[in-house]
Tab-separated table of C-alpha atoms and ligand atoms in Angstrom:
chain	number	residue	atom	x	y	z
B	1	UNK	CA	4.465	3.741	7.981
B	2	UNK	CA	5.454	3.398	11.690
B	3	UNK	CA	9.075	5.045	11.728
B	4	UNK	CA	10.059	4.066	14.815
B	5	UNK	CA	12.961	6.428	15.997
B	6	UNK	CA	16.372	5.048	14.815
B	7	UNK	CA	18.322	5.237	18.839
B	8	UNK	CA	21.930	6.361	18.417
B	9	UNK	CA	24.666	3.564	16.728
B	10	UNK	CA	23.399	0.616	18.654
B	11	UNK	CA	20.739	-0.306	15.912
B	12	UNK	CA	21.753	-3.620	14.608
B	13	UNK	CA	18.642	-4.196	12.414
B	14	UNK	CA	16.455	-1.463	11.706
B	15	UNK	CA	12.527	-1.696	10.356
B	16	UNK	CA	13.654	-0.300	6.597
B	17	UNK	CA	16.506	0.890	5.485
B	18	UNK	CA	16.011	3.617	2.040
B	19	UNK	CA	20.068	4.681	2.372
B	20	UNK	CA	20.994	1.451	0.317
B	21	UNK	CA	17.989	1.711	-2.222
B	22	UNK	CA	19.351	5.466	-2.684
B	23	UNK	CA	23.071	4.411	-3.373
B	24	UNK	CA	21.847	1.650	-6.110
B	25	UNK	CA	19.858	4.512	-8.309
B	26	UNK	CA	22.048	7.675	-6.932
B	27	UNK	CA	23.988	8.413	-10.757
B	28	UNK	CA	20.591	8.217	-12.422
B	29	UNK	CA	19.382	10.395	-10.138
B	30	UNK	CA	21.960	12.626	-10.061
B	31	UNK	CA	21.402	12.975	-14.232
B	32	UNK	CA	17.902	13.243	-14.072
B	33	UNK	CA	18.090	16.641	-11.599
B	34	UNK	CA	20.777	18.088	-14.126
B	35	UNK	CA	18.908	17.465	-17.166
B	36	UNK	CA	15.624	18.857	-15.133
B	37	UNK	CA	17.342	22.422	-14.135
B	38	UNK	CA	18.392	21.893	-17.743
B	39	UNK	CA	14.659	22.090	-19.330
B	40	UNK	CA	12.835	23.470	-16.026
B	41	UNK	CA	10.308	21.253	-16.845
B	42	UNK	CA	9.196	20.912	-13.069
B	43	UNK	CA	5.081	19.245	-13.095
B	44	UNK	CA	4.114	17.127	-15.988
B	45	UNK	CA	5.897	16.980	-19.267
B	46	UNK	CA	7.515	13.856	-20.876
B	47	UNK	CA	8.992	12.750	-17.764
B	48	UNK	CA	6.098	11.990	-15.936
B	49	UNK	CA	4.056	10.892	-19.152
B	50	UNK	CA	7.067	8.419	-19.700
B	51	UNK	CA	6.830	6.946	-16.440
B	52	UNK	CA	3.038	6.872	-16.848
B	53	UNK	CA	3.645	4.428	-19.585
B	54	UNK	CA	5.909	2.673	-17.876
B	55	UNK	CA	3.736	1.841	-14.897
B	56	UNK	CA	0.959	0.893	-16.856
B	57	UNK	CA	2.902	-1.815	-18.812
B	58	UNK	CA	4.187	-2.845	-15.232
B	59	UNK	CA	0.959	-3.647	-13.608
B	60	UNK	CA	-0.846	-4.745	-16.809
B	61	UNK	CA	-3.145	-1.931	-17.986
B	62	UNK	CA	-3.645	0.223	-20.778
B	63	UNK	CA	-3.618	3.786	-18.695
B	64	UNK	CA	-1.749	5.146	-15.349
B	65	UNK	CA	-2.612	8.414	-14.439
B	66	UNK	CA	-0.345	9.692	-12.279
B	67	UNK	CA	-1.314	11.776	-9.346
B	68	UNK	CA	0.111	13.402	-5.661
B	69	UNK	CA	-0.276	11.070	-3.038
B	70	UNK	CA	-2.020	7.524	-2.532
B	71	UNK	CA	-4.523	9.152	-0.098
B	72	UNK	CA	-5.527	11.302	-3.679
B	73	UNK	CA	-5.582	8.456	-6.182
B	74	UNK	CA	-7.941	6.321	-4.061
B	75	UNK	CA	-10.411	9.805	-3.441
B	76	UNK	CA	-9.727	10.215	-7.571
B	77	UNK	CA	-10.898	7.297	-8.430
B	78	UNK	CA	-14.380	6.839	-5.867
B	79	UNK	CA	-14.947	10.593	-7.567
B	80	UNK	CA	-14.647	9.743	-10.965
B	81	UNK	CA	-16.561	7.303	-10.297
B	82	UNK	CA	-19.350	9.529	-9.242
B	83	UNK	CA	-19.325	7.998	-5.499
B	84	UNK	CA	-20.503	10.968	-2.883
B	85	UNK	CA	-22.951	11.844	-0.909
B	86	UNK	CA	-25.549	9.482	0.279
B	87	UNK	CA	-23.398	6.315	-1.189
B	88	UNK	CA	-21.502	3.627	0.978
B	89	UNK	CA	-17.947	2.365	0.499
B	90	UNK	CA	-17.186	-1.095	2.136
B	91	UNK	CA	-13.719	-0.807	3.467
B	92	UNK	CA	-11.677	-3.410	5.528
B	93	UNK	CA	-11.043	-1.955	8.959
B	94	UNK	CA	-7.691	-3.708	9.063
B	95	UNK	CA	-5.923	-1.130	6.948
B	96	UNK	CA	-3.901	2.044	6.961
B	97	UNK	CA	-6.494	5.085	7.737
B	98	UNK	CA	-5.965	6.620	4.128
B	99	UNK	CA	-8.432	3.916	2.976
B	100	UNK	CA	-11.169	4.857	4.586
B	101	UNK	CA	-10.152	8.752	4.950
B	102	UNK	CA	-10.149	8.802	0.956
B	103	UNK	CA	-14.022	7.907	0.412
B	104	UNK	CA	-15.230	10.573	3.667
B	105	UNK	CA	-13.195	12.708	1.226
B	106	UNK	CA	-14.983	11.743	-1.956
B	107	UNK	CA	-18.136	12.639	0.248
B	108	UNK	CA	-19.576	9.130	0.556
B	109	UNK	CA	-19.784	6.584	3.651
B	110	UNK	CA	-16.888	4.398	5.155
B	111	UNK	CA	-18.785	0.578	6.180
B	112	UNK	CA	-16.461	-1.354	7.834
B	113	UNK	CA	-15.668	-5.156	7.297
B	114	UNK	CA	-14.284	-7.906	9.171
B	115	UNK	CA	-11.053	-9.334	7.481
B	116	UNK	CA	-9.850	-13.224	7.171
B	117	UNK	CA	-8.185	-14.932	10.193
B	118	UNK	CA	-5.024	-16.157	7.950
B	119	UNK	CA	-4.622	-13.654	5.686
B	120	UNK	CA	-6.031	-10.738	7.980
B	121	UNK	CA	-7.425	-9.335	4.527
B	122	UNK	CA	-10.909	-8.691	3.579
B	123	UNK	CA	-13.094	-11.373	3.674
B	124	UNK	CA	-15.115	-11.899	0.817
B	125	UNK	CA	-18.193	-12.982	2.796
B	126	UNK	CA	-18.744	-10.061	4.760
B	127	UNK	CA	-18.343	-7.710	2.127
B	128	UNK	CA	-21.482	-9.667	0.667
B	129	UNK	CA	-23.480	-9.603	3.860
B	130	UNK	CA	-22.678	-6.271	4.285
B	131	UNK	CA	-24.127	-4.655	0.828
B	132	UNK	CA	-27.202	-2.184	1.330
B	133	UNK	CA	-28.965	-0.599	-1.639
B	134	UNK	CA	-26.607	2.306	-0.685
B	135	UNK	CA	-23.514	0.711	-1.359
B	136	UNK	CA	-21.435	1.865	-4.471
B	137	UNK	CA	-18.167	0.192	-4.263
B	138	UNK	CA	-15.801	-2.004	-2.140
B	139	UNK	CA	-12.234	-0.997	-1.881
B	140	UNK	CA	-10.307	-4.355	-1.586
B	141	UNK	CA	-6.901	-3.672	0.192
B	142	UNK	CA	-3.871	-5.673	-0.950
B	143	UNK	CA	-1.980	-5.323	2.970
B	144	UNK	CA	1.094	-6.565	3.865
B	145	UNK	CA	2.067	-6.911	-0.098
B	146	UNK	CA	0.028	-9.679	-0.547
B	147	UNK	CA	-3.635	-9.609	-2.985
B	148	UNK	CA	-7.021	-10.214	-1.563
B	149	UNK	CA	-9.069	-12.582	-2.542
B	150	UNK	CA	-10.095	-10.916	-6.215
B	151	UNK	CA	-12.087	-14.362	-7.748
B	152	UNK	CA	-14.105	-13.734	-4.968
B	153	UNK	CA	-14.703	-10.111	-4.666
B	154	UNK	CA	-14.721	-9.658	-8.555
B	155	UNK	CA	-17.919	-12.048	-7.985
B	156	UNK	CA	-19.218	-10.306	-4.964
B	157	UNK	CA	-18.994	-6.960	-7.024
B	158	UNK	CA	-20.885	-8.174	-10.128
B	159	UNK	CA	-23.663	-9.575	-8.658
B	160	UNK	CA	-24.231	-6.511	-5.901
B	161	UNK	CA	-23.544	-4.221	-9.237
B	162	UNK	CA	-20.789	-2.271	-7.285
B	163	UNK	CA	-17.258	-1.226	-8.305
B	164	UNK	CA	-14.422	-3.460	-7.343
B	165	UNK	CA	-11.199	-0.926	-6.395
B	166	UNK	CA	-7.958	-1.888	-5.466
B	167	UNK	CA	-6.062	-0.159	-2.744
B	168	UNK	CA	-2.689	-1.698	-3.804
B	169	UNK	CA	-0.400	0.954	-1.462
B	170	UNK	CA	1.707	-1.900	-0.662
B	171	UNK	CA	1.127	-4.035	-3.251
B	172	UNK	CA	3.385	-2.825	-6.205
B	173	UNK	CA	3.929	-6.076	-8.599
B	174	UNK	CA	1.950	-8.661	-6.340
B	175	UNK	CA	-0.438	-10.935	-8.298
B	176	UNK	CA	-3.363	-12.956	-7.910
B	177	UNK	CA	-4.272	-15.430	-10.315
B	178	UNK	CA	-1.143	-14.221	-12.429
B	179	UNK	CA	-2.971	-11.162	-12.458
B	180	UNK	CA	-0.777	-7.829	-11.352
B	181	UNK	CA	-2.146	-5.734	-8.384
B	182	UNK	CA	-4.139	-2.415	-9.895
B	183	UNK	CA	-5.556	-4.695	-13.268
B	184	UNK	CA	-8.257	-6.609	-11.858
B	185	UNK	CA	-10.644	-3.875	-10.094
B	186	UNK	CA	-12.131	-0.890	-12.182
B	187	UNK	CA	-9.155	0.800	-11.118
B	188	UNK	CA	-5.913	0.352	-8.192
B	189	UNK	CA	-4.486	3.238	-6.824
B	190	UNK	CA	-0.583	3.275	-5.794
B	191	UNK	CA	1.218	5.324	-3.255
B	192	UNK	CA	4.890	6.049	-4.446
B	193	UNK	CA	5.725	6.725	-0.450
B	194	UNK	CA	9.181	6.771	-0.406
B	195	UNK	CA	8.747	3.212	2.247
B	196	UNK	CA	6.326	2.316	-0.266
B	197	UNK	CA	8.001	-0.884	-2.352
B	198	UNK	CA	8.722	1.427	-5.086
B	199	UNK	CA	8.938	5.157	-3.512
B	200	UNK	CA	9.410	8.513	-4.976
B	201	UNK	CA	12.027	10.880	-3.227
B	202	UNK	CA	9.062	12.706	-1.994
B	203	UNK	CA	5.057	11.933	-2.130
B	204	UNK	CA	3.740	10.747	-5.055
B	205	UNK	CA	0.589	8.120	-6.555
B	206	UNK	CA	-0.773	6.796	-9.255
B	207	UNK	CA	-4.044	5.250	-10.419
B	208	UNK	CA	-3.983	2.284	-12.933
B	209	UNK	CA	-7.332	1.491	-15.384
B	210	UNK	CA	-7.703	0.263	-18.756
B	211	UNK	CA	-11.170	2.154	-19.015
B	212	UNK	CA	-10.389	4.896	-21.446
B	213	UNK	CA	-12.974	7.544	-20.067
B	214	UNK	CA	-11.848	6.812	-16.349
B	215	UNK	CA	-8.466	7.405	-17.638
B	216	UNK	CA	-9.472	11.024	-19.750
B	217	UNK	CA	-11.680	11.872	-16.218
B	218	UNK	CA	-8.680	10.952	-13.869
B	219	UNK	CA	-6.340	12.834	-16.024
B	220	UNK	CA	-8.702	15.709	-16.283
B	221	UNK	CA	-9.648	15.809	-12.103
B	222	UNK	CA	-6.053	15.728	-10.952
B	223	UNK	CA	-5.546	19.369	-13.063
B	224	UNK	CA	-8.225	21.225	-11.670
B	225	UNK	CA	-10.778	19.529	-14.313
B	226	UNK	CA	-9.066	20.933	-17.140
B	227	UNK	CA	-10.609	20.374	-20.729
B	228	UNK	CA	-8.384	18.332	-22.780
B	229	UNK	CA	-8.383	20.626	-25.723
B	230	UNK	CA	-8.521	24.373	-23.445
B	231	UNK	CA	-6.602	24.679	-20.728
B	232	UNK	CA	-8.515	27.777	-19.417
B	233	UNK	CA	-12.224	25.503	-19.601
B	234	UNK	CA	-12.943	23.346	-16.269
B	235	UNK	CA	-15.637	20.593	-17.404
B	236	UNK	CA	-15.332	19.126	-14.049
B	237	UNK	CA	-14.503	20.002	-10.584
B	238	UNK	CA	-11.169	18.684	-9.596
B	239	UNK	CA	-8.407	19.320	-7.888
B	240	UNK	CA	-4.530	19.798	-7.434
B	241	UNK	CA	-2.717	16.379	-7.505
B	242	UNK	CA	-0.236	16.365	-10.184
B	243	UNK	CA	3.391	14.343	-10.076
B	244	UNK	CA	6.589	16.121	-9.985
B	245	UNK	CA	8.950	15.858	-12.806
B	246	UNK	CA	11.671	15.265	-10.493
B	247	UNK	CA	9.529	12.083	-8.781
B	248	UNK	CA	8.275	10.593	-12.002
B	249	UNK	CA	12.109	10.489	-13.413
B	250	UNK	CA	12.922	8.841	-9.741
B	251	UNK	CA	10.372	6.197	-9.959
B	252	UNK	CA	11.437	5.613	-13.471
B	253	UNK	CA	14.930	5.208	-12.276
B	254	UNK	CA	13.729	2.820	-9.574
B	255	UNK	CA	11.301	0.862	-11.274
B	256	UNK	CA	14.165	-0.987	-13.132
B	257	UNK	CA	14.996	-2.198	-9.651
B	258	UNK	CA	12.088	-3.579	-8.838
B	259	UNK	CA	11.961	-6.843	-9.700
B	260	UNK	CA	15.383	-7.587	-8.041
B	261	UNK	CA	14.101	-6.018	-4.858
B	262	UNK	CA	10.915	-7.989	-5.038
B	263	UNK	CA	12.819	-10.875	-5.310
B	264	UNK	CA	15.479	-9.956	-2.658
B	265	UNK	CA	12.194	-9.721	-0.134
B	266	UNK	CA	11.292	-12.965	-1.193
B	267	UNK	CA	14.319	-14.281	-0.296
B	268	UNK	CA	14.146	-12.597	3.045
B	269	UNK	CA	10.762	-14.242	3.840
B	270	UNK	CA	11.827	-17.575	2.616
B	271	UNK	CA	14.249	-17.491	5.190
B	272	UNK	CA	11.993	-16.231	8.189
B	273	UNK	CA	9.830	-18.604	7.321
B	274	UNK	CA	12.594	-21.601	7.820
B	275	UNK	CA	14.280	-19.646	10.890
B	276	UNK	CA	11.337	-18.672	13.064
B	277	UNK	CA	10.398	-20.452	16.255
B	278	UNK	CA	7.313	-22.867	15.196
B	279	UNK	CA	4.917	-21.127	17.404
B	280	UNK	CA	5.605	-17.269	15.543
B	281	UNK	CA	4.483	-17.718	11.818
B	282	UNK	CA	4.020	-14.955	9.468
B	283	UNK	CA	0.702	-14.098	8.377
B	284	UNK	CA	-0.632	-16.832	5.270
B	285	UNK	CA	-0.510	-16.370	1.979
B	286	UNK	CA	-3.269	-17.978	-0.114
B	287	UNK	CA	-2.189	-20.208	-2.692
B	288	UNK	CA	-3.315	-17.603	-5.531
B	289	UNK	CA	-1.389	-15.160	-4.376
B	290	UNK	CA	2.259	-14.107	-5.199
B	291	UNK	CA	2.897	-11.614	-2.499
B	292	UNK	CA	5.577	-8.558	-2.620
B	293	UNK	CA	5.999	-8.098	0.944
B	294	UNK	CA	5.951	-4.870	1.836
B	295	UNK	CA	6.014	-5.947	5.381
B	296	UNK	CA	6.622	-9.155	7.505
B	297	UNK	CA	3.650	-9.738	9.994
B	298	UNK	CA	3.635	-12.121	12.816
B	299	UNK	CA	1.062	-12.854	15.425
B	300	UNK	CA	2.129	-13.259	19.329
B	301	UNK	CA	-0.050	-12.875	22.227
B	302	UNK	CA	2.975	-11.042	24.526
B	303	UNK	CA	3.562	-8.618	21.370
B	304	UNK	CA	4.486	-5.988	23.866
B	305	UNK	CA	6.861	-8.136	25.770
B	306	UNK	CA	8.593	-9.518	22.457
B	307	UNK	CA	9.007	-6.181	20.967
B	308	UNK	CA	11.101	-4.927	24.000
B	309	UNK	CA	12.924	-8.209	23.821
B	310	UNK	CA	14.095	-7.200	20.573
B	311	UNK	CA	14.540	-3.576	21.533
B	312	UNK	CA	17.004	-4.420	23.794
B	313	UNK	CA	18.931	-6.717	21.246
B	314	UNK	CA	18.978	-3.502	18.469
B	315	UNK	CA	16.118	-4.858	16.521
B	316	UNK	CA	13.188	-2.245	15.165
B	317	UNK	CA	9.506	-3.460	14.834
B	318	UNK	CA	6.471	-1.823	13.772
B	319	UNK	CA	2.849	-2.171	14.390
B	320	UNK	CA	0.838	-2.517	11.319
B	321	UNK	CA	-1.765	-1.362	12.209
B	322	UNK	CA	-2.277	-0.927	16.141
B	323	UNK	CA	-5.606	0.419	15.984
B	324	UNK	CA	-8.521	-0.967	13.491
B	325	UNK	CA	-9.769	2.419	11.715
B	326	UNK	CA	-13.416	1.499	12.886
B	327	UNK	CA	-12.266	1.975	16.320
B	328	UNK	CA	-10.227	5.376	15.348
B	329	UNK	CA	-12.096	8.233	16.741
B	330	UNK	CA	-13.285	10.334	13.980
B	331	UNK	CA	-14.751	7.192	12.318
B	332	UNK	CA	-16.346	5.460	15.003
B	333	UNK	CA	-19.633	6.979	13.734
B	334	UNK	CA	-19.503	4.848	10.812
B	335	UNK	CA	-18.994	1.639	12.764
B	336	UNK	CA	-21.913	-0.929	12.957
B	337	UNK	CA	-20.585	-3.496	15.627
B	338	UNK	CA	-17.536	-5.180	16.693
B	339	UNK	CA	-15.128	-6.699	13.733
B	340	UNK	CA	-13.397	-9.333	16.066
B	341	UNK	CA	-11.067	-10.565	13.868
B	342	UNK	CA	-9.341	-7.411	13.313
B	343	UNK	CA	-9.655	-5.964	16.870
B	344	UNK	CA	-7.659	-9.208	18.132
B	345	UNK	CA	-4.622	-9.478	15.138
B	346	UNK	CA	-4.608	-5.738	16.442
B	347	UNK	CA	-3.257	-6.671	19.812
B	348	UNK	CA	-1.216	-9.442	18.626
B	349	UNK	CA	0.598	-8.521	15.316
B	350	UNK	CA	4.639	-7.312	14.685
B	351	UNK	CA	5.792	-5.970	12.020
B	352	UNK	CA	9.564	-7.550	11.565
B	353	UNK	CA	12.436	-6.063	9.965
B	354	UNK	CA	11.753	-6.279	5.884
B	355	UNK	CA	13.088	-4.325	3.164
B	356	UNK	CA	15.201	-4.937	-0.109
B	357	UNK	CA	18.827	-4.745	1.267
B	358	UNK	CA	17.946	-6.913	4.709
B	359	UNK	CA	21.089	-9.411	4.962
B	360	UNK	CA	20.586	-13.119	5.880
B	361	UNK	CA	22.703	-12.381	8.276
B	362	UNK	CA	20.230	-9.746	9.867
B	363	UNK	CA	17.179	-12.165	9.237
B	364	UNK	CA	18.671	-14.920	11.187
B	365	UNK	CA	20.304	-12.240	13.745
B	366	UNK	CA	15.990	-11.175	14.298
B	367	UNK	CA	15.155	-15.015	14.456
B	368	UNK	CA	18.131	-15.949	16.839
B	369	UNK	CA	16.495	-13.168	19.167
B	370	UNK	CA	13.126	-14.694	18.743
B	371	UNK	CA	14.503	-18.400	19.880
B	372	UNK	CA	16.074	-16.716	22.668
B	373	UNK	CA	12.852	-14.658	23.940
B	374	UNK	CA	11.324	-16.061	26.660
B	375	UNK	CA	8.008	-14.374	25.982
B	376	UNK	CA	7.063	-15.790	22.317
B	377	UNK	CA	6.385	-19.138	23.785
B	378	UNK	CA	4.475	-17.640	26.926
B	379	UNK	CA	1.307	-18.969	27.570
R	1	LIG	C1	0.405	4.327	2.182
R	1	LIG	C2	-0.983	3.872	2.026
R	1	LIG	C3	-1.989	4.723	1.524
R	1	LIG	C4	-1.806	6.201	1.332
R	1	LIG	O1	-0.804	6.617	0.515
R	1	LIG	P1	-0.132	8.065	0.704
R	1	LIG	O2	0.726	8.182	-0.504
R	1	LIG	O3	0.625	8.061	1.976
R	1	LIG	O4	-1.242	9.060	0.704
R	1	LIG	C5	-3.247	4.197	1.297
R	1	LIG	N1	-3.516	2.910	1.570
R	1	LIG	C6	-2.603	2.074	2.074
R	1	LIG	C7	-2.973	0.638	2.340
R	1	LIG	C8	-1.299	2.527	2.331
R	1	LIG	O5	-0.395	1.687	2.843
């Protein structure tokens, strides 16, 4: 997440706003650290393995496997998979760096793809044109809160014989087809970010599947590849990345909020959709798709201009993201050629306020602003 710094009391509309999400689940909270100094219970236990349960019956699978980070549940899952060394992962390059960080992690090879003019998520396409007899899996990111194209990737994937994995960061609840993000690929991995639509108080992840073995490997990998049965035999090499007690009982506390949040950015897009000027739309949303939005994009060619426009009126932005990952300098040596369709939304895309507690008030105060700019209708 950007975090642009909050400047001093003039701040009329900020980017996100966690304070008011806090307040609505604070007494829970406040019970669920008492009873956890109670049992000292601090890393796994029947917290965590409750809110495992809960999060698979929320996104429609049979298993979550809860883990420390999004960055780890995405490098999880390409391992369990037995993706390394000498394989390629087809990544979008319009997407937050863990993407692409998580499978030079799992040892294997970030390719880069081009992503949809509309949508500005992967396009189906060039994921096809782009498989090699290297290529093990395509990670289809679910940006902005709304689903890629899955009819089409599922059928990309089967007939290359690759895995299909969602990276559904921002995606918590969206659907495509009726279908909840993290059920459709082999597996989704979540980041419980505390910007993230649902956050933890802290880091936390997760990594949804209804393949039992992935599951029993997942489980096994994120606790140093502890044998089910011994807890002093490794059959596998893994690593550290459990959940803390304390984060699984705040994401359980959340995740009865959800919905009503979900909806509540709904609304707020609903309303910037009616409200903008007619030449500053938010990015599409295919007709498939039932989107979550984690974040409002727009396009504008004067982005720089606008944003200081709003500045000055007390209005945060973000950039999401300002630089495509092929063109980030530790991964430009995976980079083929020029992805022109993400290097220009690059240039030209804002990030507007959007979280659950955003007023109508503050959407129209953000649109107001926009009429008023005099560089969103530059040409
Ligand atoms: C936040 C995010 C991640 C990484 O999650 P962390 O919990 O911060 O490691 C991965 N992919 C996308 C698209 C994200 O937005």
């Amino acid at each position: 997440m950007t975090a642009t710094a909050s400047r001093a009391t003039s701040i009329r509309v900020p980017f996100a706003d966690l304070q008011a999400q806090t307040a609505e689940v604070r007494p829970a909270l406040e019970s669920a650290w008492r009873d956890l100094l109670d049992t000292s219970r601090f890393v796994g236990g029947a917290t965590v393995e409750t809110f495992e349960h809960e999060w698979a019956d929320y996104c429609g699978t049979r298993f979550a496997v809860s883990v420390g980070n999004g960055t780890d549940s995405l490098t999880l899952i390409l391992r369990a998979l037995g993706i390394g060394p000498g394989d390629e992962v087809l990544v979008p390059t319009n997407t937050f760096i863990a993407t692409a960080e998580a499978v030079v992690l799992a040892g294997a090879t970030p390719r880069f793809v081009d992503v949809l003019p509309g949508t500005l998520l992967v396009d189906p396409a060039q994921v096809e044109a782009a498989v090699t007899p290297r290529t093990a899996a395509v990670v289809a990111v679910h940006l902005f809160g709304q689903m890629a194209d899955m009819t089409a990737l599922a059928a990309v994937a089967a007939r290359a014989g690759i895995a299909l994995v969602e990276d559904a960061a921002q995606a918590h609840g969206a659907t495509w087809e009726g279908q909840r993000a993290g059920s459709v690929g082999v597996a989704g991995s979540f980041s419980f970010y505390p910007g993230k639509n649902l956050g933890a108080n802290g880091d936390g992840g997760a990594i949804t599947t209804s393949d039992e073995c992935l599951a029993a490997r997942l489980r096994s990998m994120r606790d140093h590849g502890r044998s089910e049965t011994d807890r002093y035999v490794h059959d596998l090499i893994g690593t550290n990345s459990r959940l803390d007690a304390i984060q699984a009982a705040v994401l359980s506390a959340k995740l009865k909020r959800l919905d009503d949040w979900t909806a509540a950015r709904r609304r707020a897009v609903a309303l910037y959709r009616e409200e903008l000027p007619g030449t500053l739309q938010l990015v599409d949303e295919a007709p498939q798709a039932r989107g979550v939005h984690h974040l409002a994009v727009v396009r504008t060619a004067h982005r720089e201009e606008v944003m200081a426009e709003l500045a000055a009126a007390g209005i945060e932005t973000g950039i999401h993201y300002p630089v495509p990952c092929h063109l980030q300098e530790p991964y430009r040596e995976f980079a083929r050629e020029a992805l022109p369709v993400a290097e220009r939304a690059a240039r030209e895309i804002l990030s507007l306020p959007m979280f659950p507690h955003l007023t109508a008030a503050q959407v129209s105060f953000v649109c107001d602003a926009l009429h008023a700019s005099r560089a969103v209708d530059a040409r």
